[in-house]
mmCIF file of C-alpha atoms and ligand atoms in Angstrom:
data_model
loop_
_atom_site.group_PDB
_atom_site.id
_atom_site.type_symbol
_atom_site.label_atom_id
_atom_site.label_comp_id
_atom_site.label_asym_id
_atom_site.label_seq_id
_atom_site.Cartn_x
_atom_site.Cartn_y
_atom_site.Cartn_z
ATOM 1 C CA MET L 3 123.348 116.967 87.681
ATOM 2 C CA THR L 4 127.293 116.873 88.554
ATOM 3 C CA LEU L 5 128.761 117.651 91.951
ATOM 4 C CA PRO L 6 130.089 121.243 92.086
ATOM 5 C CA PRO L 7 133.673 121.900 93.302
ATOM 6 C CA ALA L 8 133.788 122.254 97.022
ATOM 7 C CA THR L 9 135.403 125.455 96.723
ATOM 8 C CA SER L 10 132.084 126.969 95.233
ATOM 9 C CA ILE L 11 129.838 125.396 97.938
ATOM 10 C CA ARG L 12 128.914 128.038 100.540
ATOM 11 C CA ALA L 13 126.238 126.058 102.380
ATOM 12 C CA VAL L 14 124.863 122.651 103.087
ATOM 13 C CA LEU L 15 121.219 121.609 103.555
ATOM 14 C CA LEU L 16 121.149 118.750 105.372
ATOM 15 C CA ASP L 17 118.213 116.322 106.248
ATOM 16 C CA VAL L 18 117.970 115.003 109.831
ATOM 17 C CA ASP L 19 116.225 111.730 110.074
ATOM 18 C CA GLY L 20 117.984 108.953 108.181
ATOM 19 C CA THR L 21 120.719 111.347 107.375
ATOM 20 C CA LEU L 22 122.336 112.604 110.640
ATOM 21 C CA VAL L 23 120.137 110.419 112.989
ATOM 22 C CA SER L 24 118.573 107.165 112.902
ATOM 23 C CA ALA L 25 115.724 106.229 115.580
ATOM 24 C CA GLY L 26 117.073 109.071 117.677
ATOM 25 C CA GLN L 27 120.829 107.712 117.451
ATOM 26 C CA PRO L 28 123.614 109.788 115.655
ATOM 27 C CA ILE L 29 124.628 108.149 112.687
ATOM 28 C CA PRO L 30 128.432 107.646 113.056
ATOM 29 C CA GLY L 31 130.528 110.608 111.614
ATOM 30 C CA ALA L 32 127.722 113.004 111.586
ATOM 31 C CA ALA L 33 129.219 115.212 114.006
ATOM 32 C CA SER L 34 132.631 115.172 112.613
ATOM 33 C CA THR L 35 131.328 115.793 109.237
ATOM 34 C CA LEU L 36 129.261 119.096 110.623
ATOM 35 C CA SER L 37 132.672 120.183 112.193
ATOM 36 C CA ARG L 38 134.717 120.089 108.908
ATOM 37 C CA LEU L 39 132.187 121.719 106.988
ATOM 38 C CA ARG L 40 132.038 124.631 109.817
ATOM 39 C CA GLU L 41 135.891 124.407 109.929
ATOM 40 C CA ASN L 42 135.955 125.257 106.228
ATOM 41 C CA GLY L 43 133.579 128.298 106.467
ATOM 42 C CA ILE L 44 130.315 126.199 105.153
ATOM 43 C CA GLN L 45 126.971 127.249 106.512
ATOM 44 C CA ILE L 46 124.712 124.525 107.686
ATOM 45 C CA ARG L 47 121.146 124.572 107.634
ATOM 46 C CA LEU L 48 119.239 121.408 108.883
ATOM 47 C CA LEU L 49 116.421 121.415 106.473
ATOM 48 C CA THR L 50 113.969 118.654 107.882
ATOM 49 C CA ASN L 51 110.107 117.927 107.332
ATOM 50 C CA ILE L 52 110.050 116.915 111.087
ATOM 51 C CA ASP L 53 106.234 118.216 111.878
ATOM 52 C CA SER L 54 105.511 117.108 115.316
ATOM 53 C CA ARG L 55 107.920 118.886 117.287
ATOM 54 C CA THR L 56 109.342 122.409 117.574
ATOM 55 C CA PRO L 57 112.523 123.472 116.172
ATOM 56 C CA GLU L 58 114.008 124.025 119.708
ATOM 57 C CA THR L 59 112.883 120.397 120.774
ATOM 58 C CA VAL L 60 114.556 119.167 117.606
ATOM 59 C CA CYS L 61 117.808 121.185 118.462
ATOM 60 C CA ARG L 62 117.661 119.864 121.936
ATOM 61 C CA GLU L 63 117.456 116.249 120.773
ATOM 62 C CA LEU L 64 120.161 116.568 118.086
ATOM 63 C CA GLY L 65 122.302 118.171 121.011
ATOM 64 C CA ALA L 66 121.673 114.929 123.196
ATOM 65 C CA ALA L 67 122.855 112.864 120.163
ATOM 66 C CA GLY L 68 126.023 114.958 120.247
ATOM 67 C CA ILE L 69 125.023 117.066 117.127
ATOM 68 C CA GLU L 70 125.333 120.755 118.322
ATOM 69 C CA VAL L 71 123.600 123.252 116.173
ATOM 70 C CA PRO L 72 122.044 126.699 116.956
ATOM 71 C CA VAL L 73 118.264 126.767 116.862
ATOM 72 C CA ASP L 74 118.528 129.146 114.025
ATOM 73 C CA ALA L 75 120.284 126.372 111.802
ATOM 74 C CA VAL L 76 117.012 124.072 112.044
ATOM 75 C CA PHE L 77 114.594 124.916 109.585
ATOM 76 C CA THR L 78 111.462 122.963 109.229
ATOM 77 C CA PRO L 79 107.996 123.273 108.314
ATOM 78 C CA VAL L 80 107.008 124.776 111.488
ATOM 79 C CA VAL L 81 109.330 127.502 110.722
ATOM 80 C CA ALA L 82 107.754 128.166 107.385
ATOM 81 C CA ALA L 83 104.211 128.059 108.710
ATOM 82 C CA LEU L 84 104.702 130.345 111.360
ATOM 83 C CA ARG L 85 106.204 132.824 108.991
ATOM 84 C CA PHE L 86 103.130 132.490 106.706
ATOM 85 C CA LEU L 87 100.837 133.017 109.493
ATOM 86 C CA GLU L 88 102.540 135.894 111.010
ATOM 87 C CA GLN L 89 102.173 137.548 107.567
ATOM 88 C CA HIS L 90 98.352 136.696 107.643
ATOM 89 C CA PRO L 91 97.791 138.046 111.327
ATOM 90 C CA ALA L 92 93.924 138.262 111.267
ATOM 91 C CA GLU L 93 93.454 134.651 109.892
ATOM 92 C CA ARG L 94 92.828 131.668 111.922
ATOM 93 C CA CYS L 95 93.586 127.773 111.642
ATOM 94 C CA HIS L 96 91.643 124.450 112.575
ATOM 95 C CA LEU L 97 94.690 122.715 114.003
ATOM 96 C CA LEU L 98 95.400 119.026 113.173
ATOM 97 C CA LEU L 99 98.660 118.622 114.978
ATOM 98 C CA SER L 100 100.619 117.138 117.813
ATOM 99 C CA ALA L 101 99.894 118.602 121.376
ATOM 100 C CA GLU L 102 103.340 120.160 121.200
ATOM 101 C CA LEU L 103 102.813 121.948 117.898
ATOM 102 C CA ALA L 104 99.342 122.931 118.864
ATOM 103 C CA ALA L 105 100.569 124.832 121.610
ATOM 104 C CA ARG L 106 103.032 126.480 119.243
ATOM 105 C CA PHE L 107 100.431 127.521 116.966
ATOM 106 C CA ALA L 108 97.904 128.483 119.762
ATOM 107 C CA ALA L 109 97.821 132.253 118.869
ATOM 108 C CA HIS L 110 96.582 131.305 115.282
ATOM 109 C CA ASP L 111 94.211 128.789 116.768
ATOM 110 C CA ALA L 112 90.498 129.359 115.322
ATOM 111 C CA GLU L 113 89.018 127.268 118.430
ATOM 112 C CA ALA L 114 85.535 127.204 117.903
ATOM 113 C CA GLY L 115 85.422 130.156 115.728
ATOM 114 C CA ARG L 116 85.748 130.797 112.058
ATOM 115 C CA ALA L 117 88.861 129.159 110.338
ATOM 116 C CA ASP L 118 90.512 130.523 107.140
ATOM 117 C CA TYR L 119 92.722 127.191 107.129
ATOM 118 C CA VAL L 120 93.095 123.873 108.272
ATOM 119 C CA LEU L 121 96.553 123.296 109.186
ATOM 120 C CA VAL L 122 97.559 119.655 108.929
ATOM 121 C CA GLY L 123 100.976 118.515 110.607
ATOM 122 C CA ASP L 124 101.917 114.863 112.174
ATOM 123 C CA CYS L 125 98.855 113.146 113.009
ATOM 124 C CA ARG L 126 99.825 110.438 115.244
ATOM 125 C CA GLU L 127 98.208 112.392 118.240
ATOM 126 C CA VAL L 128 95.127 113.701 116.521
ATOM 127 C CA GLY L 129 92.531 111.058 117.084
ATOM 128 C CA GLY L 130 90.416 109.366 114.359
ATOM 129 C CA TYR L 131 87.373 109.684 112.255
ATOM 130 C CA VAL L 132 85.718 112.321 114.293
ATOM 131 C CA GLN L 133 88.724 114.609 114.175
ATOM 132 C CA LEU L 134 89.321 114.124 110.646
ATOM 133 C CA ASP L 135 85.509 114.650 109.776
ATOM 134 C CA ALA L 136 85.589 117.923 111.720
ATOM 135 C CA ALA L 137 88.600 119.287 109.808
ATOM 136 C CA PHE L 138 86.622 118.259 106.577
ATOM 137 C CA ARG L 139 83.767 120.119 107.580
ATOM 138 C CA ARG L 140 85.870 123.293 108.147
ATOM 139 C CA LEU L 141 87.207 122.867 104.469
ATOM 140 C CA MET L 142 83.588 122.668 103.177
ATOM 141 C CA GLU L 143 82.807 125.591 105.179
ATOM 142 C CA GLY L 144 85.549 127.520 102.963
ATOM 143 C CA ALA L 145 89.051 127.112 104.879
ATOM 144 C CA ARG L 146 91.865 126.216 102.768
ATOM 145 C CA LEU L 147 94.026 123.372 103.333
ATOM 146 C CA LEU L 148 97.593 123.906 104.492
ATOM 147 C CA ALA L 149 99.958 120.886 104.860
ATOM 148 C CA LEU L 150 103.283 121.261 106.937
ATOM 149 C CA GLN L 151 104.635 118.724 104.555
ATOM 150 C CA ARG L 152 103.374 116.051 102.300
ATOM 151 C CA GLY L 153 105.423 112.857 102.946
ATOM 152 C CA ARG L 154 103.545 109.529 102.113
ATOM 153 C CA TRP L 155 105.341 107.510 104.773
ATOM 154 C CA TRP L 156 108.268 107.530 107.013
ATOM 155 C CA GLN L 157 110.538 104.982 108.552
ATOM 156 C CA ALA L 158 109.608 104.323 112.024
ATOM 157 C CA PRO L 159 111.782 102.253 114.140
ATOM 158 C CA ASP L 160 109.310 99.242 113.786
ATOM 159 C CA GLY L 161 108.701 99.607 109.978
ATOM 160 C CA PRO L 162 107.305 102.034 107.408
ATOM 161 C CA SER L 163 104.441 104.094 108.738
ATOM 162 C CA LEU L 164 102.056 106.822 107.344
ATOM 163 C CA ASP L 165 103.046 110.243 107.228
ATOM 164 C CA THR L 166 101.348 113.568 107.067
ATOM 165 C CA GLY L 167 100.680 113.448 103.432
ATOM 166 C CA ALA L 168 98.521 110.492 103.612
ATOM 167 C CA PHE L 169 96.068 112.530 105.780
ATOM 168 C CA VAL L 170 96.490 115.457 103.505
ATOM 169 C CA ALA L 171 95.591 113.458 100.598
ATOM 170 C CA LEU L 172 92.559 112.188 102.380
ATOM 171 C CA LEU L 173 91.553 115.597 102.858
ATOM 172 C CA GLU L 174 92.300 116.699 99.546
ATOM 173 C CA HIS L 175 90.222 113.784 98.018
ATOM 174 C CA ALA L 176 87.126 114.524 100.144
ATOM 175 C CA SER L 177 87.200 118.415 99.675
ATOM 176 C CA GLY L 178 88.557 118.666 96.088
ATOM 177 C CA GLN L 179 91.142 121.110 97.355
ATOM 178 C CA THR L 180 94.673 121.045 96.756
ATOM 179 C CA ALA L 181 96.697 121.776 99.895
ATOM 180 C CA ARG L 182 99.456 124.461 100.107
ATOM 181 C CA GLY L 183 102.577 122.663 101.190
ATOM 182 C CA PHE L 184 105.180 124.165 103.480
ATOM 183 C CA GLY L 185 107.723 121.419 103.886
ATOM 184 C CA LYS L 186 110.262 119.268 101.310
ATOM 185 C CA PRO L 187 109.816 119.286 98.529
ATOM 186 C CA SER L 188 108.149 122.595 97.869
ATOM 187 C CA ALA L 189 110.143 125.087 96.117
ATOM 188 C CA ASP L 190 108.766 127.575 98.647
ATOM 189 C CA PHE L 191 110.731 125.938 101.381
ATOM 190 C CA PHE L 192 113.934 125.658 99.622
ATOM 191 C CA GLU L 193 113.720 129.353 98.356
ATOM 192 C CA MET L 194 112.979 130.215 102.062
ATOM 193 C CA ALA L 195 116.139 128.194 103.289
ATOM 194 C CA LEU L 196 118.146 129.842 100.321
ATOM 195 C CA ALA L 197 117.042 133.286 101.491
ATOM 196 C CA ASP L 198 117.887 132.589 104.840
ATOM 197 C CA LEU L 199 121.503 131.639 104.104
ATOM 198 C CA GLY L 200 121.833 134.528 101.658
ATOM 199 C CA CYS L 201 122.866 131.763 98.922
ATOM 200 C CA ALA L 202 122.115 131.242 95.457
ATOM 201 C CA ALA L 203 121.248 127.485 94.578
ATOM 202 C CA ALA L 204 124.313 126.767 92.889
ATOM 203 C CA GLU L 205 126.204 127.570 95.975
ATOM 204 C CA VAL L 206 124.496 125.013 98.015
ATOM 205 C CA LEU L 207 124.546 121.178 98.497
ATOM 206 C CA VAL L 208 121.393 119.399 99.544
ATOM 207 C CA VAL L 209 122.041 116.190 101.501
ATOM 208 C CA GLY L 210 119.578 113.539 102.453
ATOM 209 C CA ASP L 211 118.050 110.155 102.392
ATOM 210 C CA ASP L 212 114.929 110.428 100.513
ATOM 211 C CA PRO L 213 114.672 110.660 96.635
ATOM 212 C CA GLU L 214 110.982 112.172 97.007
ATOM 213 C CA THR L 215 111.754 114.949 99.604
ATOM 214 C CA ASP L 216 115.593 115.779 99.345
ATOM 215 C CA ALA L 217 116.255 115.294 95.827
ATOM 216 C CA ALA L 218 112.981 116.251 94.377
ATOM 217 C CA GLY L 219 113.213 119.215 96.518
ATOM 218 C CA ALA L 220 116.667 120.096 95.284
ATOM 219 C CA ARG L 221 115.566 119.989 91.769
ATOM 220 C CA THR L 222 112.801 122.534 92.147
ATOM 221 C CA VAL L 223 115.432 125.143 92.598
ATOM 222 C CA ASP L 224 118.288 123.578 90.507
ATOM 223 C CA ALA L 225 120.430 122.725 93.687
ATOM 224 C CA PRO L 226 122.799 119.682 93.534
ATOM 225 C CA CYS L 227 121.885 116.645 95.679
ATOM 226 C CA VAL L 228 123.883 113.815 97.357
ATOM 227 C CA LEU L 229 122.065 111.045 98.563
ATOM 228 C CA VAL L 230 123.302 108.816 101.520
ATOM 229 C CA ARG L 231 122.124 105.240 102.026
ATOM 230 C CA THR L 232 121.641 105.168 105.752
ATOM 231 C CA GLY L 233 118.050 105.912 105.732
ATOM 232 C CA LYS L 234 114.743 105.396 103.695
ATOM 233 C CA PHE L 235 116.704 105.591 100.407
ATOM 234 C CA GLY L 236 119.190 102.600 101.629
ATOM 235 C CA SER L 237 116.262 100.624 102.895
ATOM 236 C CA ARG L 238 114.605 100.565 99.550
ATOM 237 C CA GLY L 239 117.828 99.343 97.863
ATOM 238 C CA GLY L 240 119.579 102.619 97.039
ATOM 239 C CA ALA L 241 119.756 102.393 93.270
ATOM 240 C CA VAL L 242 119.600 105.850 91.596
ATOM 241 C CA GLY L 243 117.398 105.390 88.315
ATOM 242 C CA GLU L 244 115.926 107.696 85.919
ATOM 243 C CA GLY L 245 113.653 108.813 88.629
ATOM 244 C CA HIS L 246 116.333 110.647 90.259
ATOM 245 C CA PRO L 247 118.069 112.763 87.554
ATOM 246 C CA GLY L 248 118.850 115.753 90.003
ATOM 247 C CA VAL L 249 121.115 113.459 92.111
ATOM 248 C CA ALA L 250 124.734 114.261 91.676
ATOM 249 C CA ALA L 251 126.278 111.484 93.952
ATOM 250 C CA VAL L 252 125.243 108.776 96.282
ATOM 251 C CA ILE L 253 127.446 108.165 99.481
ATOM 252 C CA ASP L 254 126.974 105.394 102.119
ATOM 253 C CA SER L 255 126.678 107.843 104.964
ATOM 254 C CA ILE L 256 127.110 111.277 105.956
ATOM 255 C CA ALA L 257 130.557 110.187 107.302
ATOM 256 C CA ASP L 258 131.665 109.938 103.508
ATOM 257 C CA LEU L 259 130.724 113.619 102.472
ATOM 258 C CA PRO L 260 134.202 115.371 103.523
ATOM 259 C CA SER L 261 135.940 112.743 101.408
ATOM 260 C CA LEU L 262 133.424 113.189 98.347
ATOM 261 C CA LEU L 263 133.991 116.845 98.568
ATOM 262 C CA GLY L 264 137.782 115.979 98.374
ATOM 263 C CA SER L 265 140.674 118.443 98.160
ATOM 264 C CA GLY L 266 138.221 121.461 98.255
ATOM 265 C CA LEU L 267 137.756 120.943 101.899
ATOM 266 C CA GLY L 268 141.000 121.698 104.160
ATOM 267 C CA THR L 269 142.428 119.348 106.234
ATOM 268 C CA PRO L 270 140.768 118.517 109.736
ATOM 269 C CA GLY L 271 141.690 121.316 112.395
ATOM 270 C CA LEU L 272 143.047 123.760 109.727
HETATM 271 MG MG1 MG M 318 115.291 111.849 105.881
#
């Protein structure tokens, strides 16, 4: 896929971890790139698979790192799952979530009653076998499996770590179900973000560090993707091979996006 002319880009869908921040620290040039995009009338959505915290917390943390965005610009699987559950108000979930998200989903919590769904997110605070087995039993009783996202691993500050998808796969394998996924790379997630922006896929650019979520997700809606080498992708060597056919360009970091888009972006401050 080729890079569209900057003049045709109405919105940029930006990943967060590995793209704008790394281990909670801003990647140099991230804030100025966002400013350049805004000065040129380009809308921004932070399309992130963060499934341990609310969009408000993500927004606050980014602000503390010098990356100021309105909370409505933070688009996560939490937003998508809440919209889904609001459309099914009578249905209840068995929750495998962080404490912060369990509180956010409290209105949809099955507690001791019948569960229509098992909702799986970041499992670092979930516990162990007993909690996973309880969720498995709900599935065997007829609950359907929902996954906030299906990432296999993530780049923790001290090394690669198990991500939500590993636990989703465990429950899929045991129950024989296939989960409905809300985050990247699901086409539903990208389509929801495009609808939010009022843009067609050809009018947006997806920017991220992960071929499996950012690039693969962009491909599901035929949007062009730019990969950065600052995160997960760079840590694995950063070579674009035949497995990444939707990638329009690879840049060292988000700081290089304005120059990649070139003359189509106005000069700073204009
Ligand atoms: Mg990332």
